[in-house]
Tab-separated table of C-alpha atoms and ligand atoms in Angstrom:
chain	number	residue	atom	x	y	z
A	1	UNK	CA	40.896	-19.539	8.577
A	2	UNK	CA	38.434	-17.256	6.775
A	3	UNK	CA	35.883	-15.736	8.913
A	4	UNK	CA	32.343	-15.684	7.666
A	5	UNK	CA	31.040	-12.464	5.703
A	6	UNK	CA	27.754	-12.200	7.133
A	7	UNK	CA	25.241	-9.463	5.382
A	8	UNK	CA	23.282	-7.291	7.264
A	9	UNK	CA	19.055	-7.540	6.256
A	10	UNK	CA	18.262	-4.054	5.080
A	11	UNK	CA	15.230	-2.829	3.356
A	12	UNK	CA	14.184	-0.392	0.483
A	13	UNK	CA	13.059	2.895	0.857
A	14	UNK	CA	10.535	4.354	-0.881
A	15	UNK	CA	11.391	6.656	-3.535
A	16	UNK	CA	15.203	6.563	-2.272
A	17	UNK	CA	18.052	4.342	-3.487
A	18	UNK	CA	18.747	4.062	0.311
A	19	UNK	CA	18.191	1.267	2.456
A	20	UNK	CA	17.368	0.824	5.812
A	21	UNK	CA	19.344	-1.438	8.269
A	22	UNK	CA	17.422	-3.805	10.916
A	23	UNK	CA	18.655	-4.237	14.033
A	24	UNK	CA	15.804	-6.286	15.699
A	25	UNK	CA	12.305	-7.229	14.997
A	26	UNK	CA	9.561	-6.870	17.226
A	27	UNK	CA	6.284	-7.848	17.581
A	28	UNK	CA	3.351	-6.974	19.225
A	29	UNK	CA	0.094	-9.909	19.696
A	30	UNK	CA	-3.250	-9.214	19.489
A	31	UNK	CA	-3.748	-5.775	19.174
A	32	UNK	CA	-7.067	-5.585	17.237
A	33	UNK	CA	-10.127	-6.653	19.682
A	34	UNK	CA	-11.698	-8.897	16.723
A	35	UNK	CA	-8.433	-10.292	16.214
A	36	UNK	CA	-7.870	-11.316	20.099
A	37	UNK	CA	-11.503	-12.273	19.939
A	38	UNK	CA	-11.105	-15.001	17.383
A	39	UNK	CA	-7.915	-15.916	19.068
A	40	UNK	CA	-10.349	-16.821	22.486
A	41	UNK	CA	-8.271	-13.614	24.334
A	42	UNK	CA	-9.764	-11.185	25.955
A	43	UNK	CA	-9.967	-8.217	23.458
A	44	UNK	CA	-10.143	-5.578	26.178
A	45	UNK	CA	-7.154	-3.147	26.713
A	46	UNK	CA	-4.851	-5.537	28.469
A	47	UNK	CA	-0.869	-4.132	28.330
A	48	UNK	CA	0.230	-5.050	25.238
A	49	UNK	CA	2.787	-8.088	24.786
A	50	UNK	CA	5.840	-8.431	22.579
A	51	UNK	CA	7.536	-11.113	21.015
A	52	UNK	CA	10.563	-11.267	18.380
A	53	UNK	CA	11.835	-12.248	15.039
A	54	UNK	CA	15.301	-12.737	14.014
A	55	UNK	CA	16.406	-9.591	11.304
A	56	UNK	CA	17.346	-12.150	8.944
A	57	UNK	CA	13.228	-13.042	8.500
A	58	UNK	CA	12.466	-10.233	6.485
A	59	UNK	CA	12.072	-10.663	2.950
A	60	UNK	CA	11.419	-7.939	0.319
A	61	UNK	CA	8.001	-7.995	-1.511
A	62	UNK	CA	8.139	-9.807	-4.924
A	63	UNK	CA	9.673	-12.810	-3.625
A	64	UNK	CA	8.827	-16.262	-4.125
A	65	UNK	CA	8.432	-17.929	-0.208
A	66	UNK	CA	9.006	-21.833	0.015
A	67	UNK	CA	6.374	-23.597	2.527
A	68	UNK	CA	8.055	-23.753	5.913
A	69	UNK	CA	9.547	-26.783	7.771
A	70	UNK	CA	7.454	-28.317	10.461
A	71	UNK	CA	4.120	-26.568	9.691
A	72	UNK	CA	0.775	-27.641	8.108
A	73	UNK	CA	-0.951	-24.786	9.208
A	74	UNK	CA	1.068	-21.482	7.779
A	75	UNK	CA	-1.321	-18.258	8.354
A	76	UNK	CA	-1.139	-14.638	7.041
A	77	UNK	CA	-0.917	-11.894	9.628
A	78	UNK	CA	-0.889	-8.791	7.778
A	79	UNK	CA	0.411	-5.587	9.833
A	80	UNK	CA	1.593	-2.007	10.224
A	81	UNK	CA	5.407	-2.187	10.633
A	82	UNK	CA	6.905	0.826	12.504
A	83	UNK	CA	10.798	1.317	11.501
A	84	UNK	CA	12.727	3.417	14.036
A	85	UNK	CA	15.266	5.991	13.339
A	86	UNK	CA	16.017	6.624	16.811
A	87	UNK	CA	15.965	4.501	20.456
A	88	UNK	CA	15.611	5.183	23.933
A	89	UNK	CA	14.334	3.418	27.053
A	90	UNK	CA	11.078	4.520	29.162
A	91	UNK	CA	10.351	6.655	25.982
A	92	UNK	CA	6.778	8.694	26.949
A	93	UNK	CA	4.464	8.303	24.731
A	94	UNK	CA	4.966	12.023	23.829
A	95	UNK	CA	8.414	11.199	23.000
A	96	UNK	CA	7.837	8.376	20.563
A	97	UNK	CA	6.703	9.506	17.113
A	98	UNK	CA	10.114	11.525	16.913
A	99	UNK	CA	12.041	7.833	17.255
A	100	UNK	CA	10.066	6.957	13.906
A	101	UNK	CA	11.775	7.016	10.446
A	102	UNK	CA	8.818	5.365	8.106
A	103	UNK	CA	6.432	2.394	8.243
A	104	UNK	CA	5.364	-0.422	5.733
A	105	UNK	CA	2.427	-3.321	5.638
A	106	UNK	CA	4.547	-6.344	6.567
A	107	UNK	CA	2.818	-9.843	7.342
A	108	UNK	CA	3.513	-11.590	10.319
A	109	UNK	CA	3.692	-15.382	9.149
A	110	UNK	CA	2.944	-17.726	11.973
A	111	UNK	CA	3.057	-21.748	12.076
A	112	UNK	CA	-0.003	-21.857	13.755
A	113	UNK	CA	0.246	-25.310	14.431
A	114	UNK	CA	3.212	-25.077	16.492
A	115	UNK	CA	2.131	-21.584	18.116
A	116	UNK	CA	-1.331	-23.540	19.670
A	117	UNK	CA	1.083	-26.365	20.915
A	118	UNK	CA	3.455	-23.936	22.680
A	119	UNK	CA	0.252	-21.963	24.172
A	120	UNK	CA	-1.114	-25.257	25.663
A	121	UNK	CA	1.929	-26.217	27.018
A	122	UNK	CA	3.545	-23.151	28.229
A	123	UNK	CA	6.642	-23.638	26.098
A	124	UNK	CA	7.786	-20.289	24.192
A	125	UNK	CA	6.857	-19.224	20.797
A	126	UNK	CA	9.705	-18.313	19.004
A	127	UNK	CA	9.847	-21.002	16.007
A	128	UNK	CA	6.176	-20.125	15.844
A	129	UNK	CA	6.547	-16.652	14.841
A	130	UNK	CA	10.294	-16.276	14.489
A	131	UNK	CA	11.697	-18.755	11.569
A	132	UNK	CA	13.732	-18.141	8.216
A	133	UNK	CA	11.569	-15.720	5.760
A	134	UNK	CA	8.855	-15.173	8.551
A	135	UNK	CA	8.857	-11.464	8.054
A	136	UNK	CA	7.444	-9.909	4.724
A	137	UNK	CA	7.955	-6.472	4.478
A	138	UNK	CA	7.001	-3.580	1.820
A	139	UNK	CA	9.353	-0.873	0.840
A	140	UNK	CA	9.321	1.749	3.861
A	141	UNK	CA	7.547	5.045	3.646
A	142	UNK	CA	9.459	7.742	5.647
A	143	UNK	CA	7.233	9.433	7.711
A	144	UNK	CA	4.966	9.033	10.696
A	145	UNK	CA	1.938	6.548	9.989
A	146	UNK	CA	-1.587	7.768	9.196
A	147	UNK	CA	-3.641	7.565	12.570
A	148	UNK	CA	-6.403	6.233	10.639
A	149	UNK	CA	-6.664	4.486	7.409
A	150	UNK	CA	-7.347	0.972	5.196
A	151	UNK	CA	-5.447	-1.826	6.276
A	152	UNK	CA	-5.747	-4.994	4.565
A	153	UNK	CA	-5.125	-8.600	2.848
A	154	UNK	CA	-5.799	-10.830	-0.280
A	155	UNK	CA	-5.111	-14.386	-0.814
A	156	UNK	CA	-5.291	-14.809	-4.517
A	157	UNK	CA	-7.463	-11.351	-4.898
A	158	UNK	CA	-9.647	-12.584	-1.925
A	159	UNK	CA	-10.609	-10.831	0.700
A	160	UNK	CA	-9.079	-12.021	4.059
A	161	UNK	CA	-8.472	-9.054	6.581
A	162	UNK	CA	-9.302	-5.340	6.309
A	163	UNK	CA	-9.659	-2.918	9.010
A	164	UNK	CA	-9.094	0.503	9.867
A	165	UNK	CA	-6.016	1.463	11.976
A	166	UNK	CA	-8.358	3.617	14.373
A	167	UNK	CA	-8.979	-0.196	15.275
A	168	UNK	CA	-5.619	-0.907	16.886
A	169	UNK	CA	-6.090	-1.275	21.122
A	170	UNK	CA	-3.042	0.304	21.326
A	171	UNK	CA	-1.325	3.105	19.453
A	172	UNK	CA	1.659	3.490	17.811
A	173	UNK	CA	3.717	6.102	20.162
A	174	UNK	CA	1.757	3.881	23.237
A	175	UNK	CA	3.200	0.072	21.505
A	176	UNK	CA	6.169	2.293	21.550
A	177	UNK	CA	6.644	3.599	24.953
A	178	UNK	CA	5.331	0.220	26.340
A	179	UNK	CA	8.004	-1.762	24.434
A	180	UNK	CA	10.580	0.492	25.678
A	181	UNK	CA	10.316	-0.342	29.224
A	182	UNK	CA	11.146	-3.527	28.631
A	183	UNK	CA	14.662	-3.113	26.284
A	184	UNK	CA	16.358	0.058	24.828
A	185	UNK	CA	14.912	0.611	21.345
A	186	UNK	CA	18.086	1.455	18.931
A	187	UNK	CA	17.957	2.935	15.602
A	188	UNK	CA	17.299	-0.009	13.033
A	189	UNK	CA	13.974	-1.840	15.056
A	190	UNK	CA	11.503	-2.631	13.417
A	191	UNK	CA	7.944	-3.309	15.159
A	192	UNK	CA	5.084	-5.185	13.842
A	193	UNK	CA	1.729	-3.645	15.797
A	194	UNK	CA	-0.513	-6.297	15.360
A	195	UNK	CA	-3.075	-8.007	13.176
A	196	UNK	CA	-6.738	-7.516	12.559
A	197	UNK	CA	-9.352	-10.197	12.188
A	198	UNK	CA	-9.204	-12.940	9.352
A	199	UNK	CA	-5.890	-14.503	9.681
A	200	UNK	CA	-6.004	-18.197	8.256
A	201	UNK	CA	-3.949	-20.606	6.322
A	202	UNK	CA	-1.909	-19.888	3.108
A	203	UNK	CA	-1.106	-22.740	0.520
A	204	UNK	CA	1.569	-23.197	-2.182
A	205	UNK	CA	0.429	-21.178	-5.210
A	206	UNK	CA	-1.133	-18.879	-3.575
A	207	UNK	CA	-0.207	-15.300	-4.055
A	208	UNK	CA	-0.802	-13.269	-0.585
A	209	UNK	CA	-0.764	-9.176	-1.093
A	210	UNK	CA	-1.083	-6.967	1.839
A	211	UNK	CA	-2.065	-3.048	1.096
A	212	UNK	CA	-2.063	0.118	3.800
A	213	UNK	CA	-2.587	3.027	3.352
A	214	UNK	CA	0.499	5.470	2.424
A	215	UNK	CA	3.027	2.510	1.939
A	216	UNK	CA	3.639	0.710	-0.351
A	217	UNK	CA	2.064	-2.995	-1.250
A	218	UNK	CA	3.495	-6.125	-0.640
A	219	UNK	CA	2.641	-9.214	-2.513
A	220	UNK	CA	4.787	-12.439	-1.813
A	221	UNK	CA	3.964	-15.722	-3.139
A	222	UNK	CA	3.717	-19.554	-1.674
A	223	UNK	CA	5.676	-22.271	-3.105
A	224	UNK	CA	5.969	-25.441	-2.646
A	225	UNK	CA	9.443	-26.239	-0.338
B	301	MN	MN1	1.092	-10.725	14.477
């Protein structure tokens, strides 16, 4: 009987040949008050919440994404993704840069559609947010992110989101120390920290490129499943 070779998801590193191994993904919602705003939350600073995707849902920029199962409504997220080099629980928030190894723009695809459903009936989000090739994500930067700094989103060279990371509620060491009294961060977690204003729906054909500043872009694009 032949066991299974399962691959681990890793992902490039800018200007390395190096790659860097996920261990989990996780999420935060709404941290951009125009974002939580157009989502009908409450955009003021409310703890942050988490949710996950499976390490097997990222997918490198440059690749070709078939329209997901079970959706008609398939929106963009686009978001600073923190990659962690180090772990800890009830890390302070002066503790948690030095647990960062780099950070990327990744985009946070969400079946909408099935996300609305499971808010109005209380039932959990997970094949929302957390289904196969859900996770776009740039070559890493090593490095602490820039405090402040252009974060933002095309669809076909159209505008859709662009803010300024000074805009996140929450900060990166404070998403970090939060999340960490709920699990042990480990070396390998990634963390998407939320999306600004203007997510919507993406169609096959379209080409969807999401830029930050200091990382690398990432530019995926829709096909038809
Ligand atoms: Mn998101």
């Amino acid at each position: 009987m032949d066991l299974p070779n399962v691959a681990q998801t890793t992902i490039a590193i800018s200007g390395s040949t190096a790659r860097f191994t996920v261990r989990r993904i996780y999420c935060v919602g709404q941290n951009y008050a125009d974002h939580a705003r157009e989502m009908g939350s409450n955009p003021d600073r409310e703890k942050p919440f988490f949710f996950t995707k499976p390490a097997d849902a990222v997918v490198a920029g440059g690749s070709a994404i078939p329209y997901p199962s079970r959706t008609s409504d398939l929106h963009h997220e686009v978001e600073l993704v923190i990659a962690l080099s180090g772990g800890g629980g009830n890390v302070s928030v002066h503790q948690a840069e030095a647990l960062i190894f780099g950070y990327a723009v990744g985009i946070d695809l969400t079946r909408r559609d099935l996300q609305a459903e499971a808010k109005k009936t209380g039932r959990p989000w997970d094949l929302a947010k957390g289904f196969d090739r859900s996770a776009p994500i740039g070559d890493l930067a090593p490095g602490i992110p820039p405090r402040s700094g252009r974060i933002s989103l095309t669809v076909d060279d159209v505008p859709k989101q662009q803010a300024d990371l000074t805009d996140m509620v929450w900060n990166v060491a404070e998403i970090i120390a939060e999340l960490s009294t709920y699990v042990e961060l480990r070396p390998g977690d990634l963390i998407f920290t939320g999306t600004p204003a203007g997510v919507g729906p993406i169609q096959p054909g379209e080409i969807v490129r999401g830029e930050l500043e200091g990382a690398p872009a990432i530019e995926i694009r829709l096909v038809e499943s």
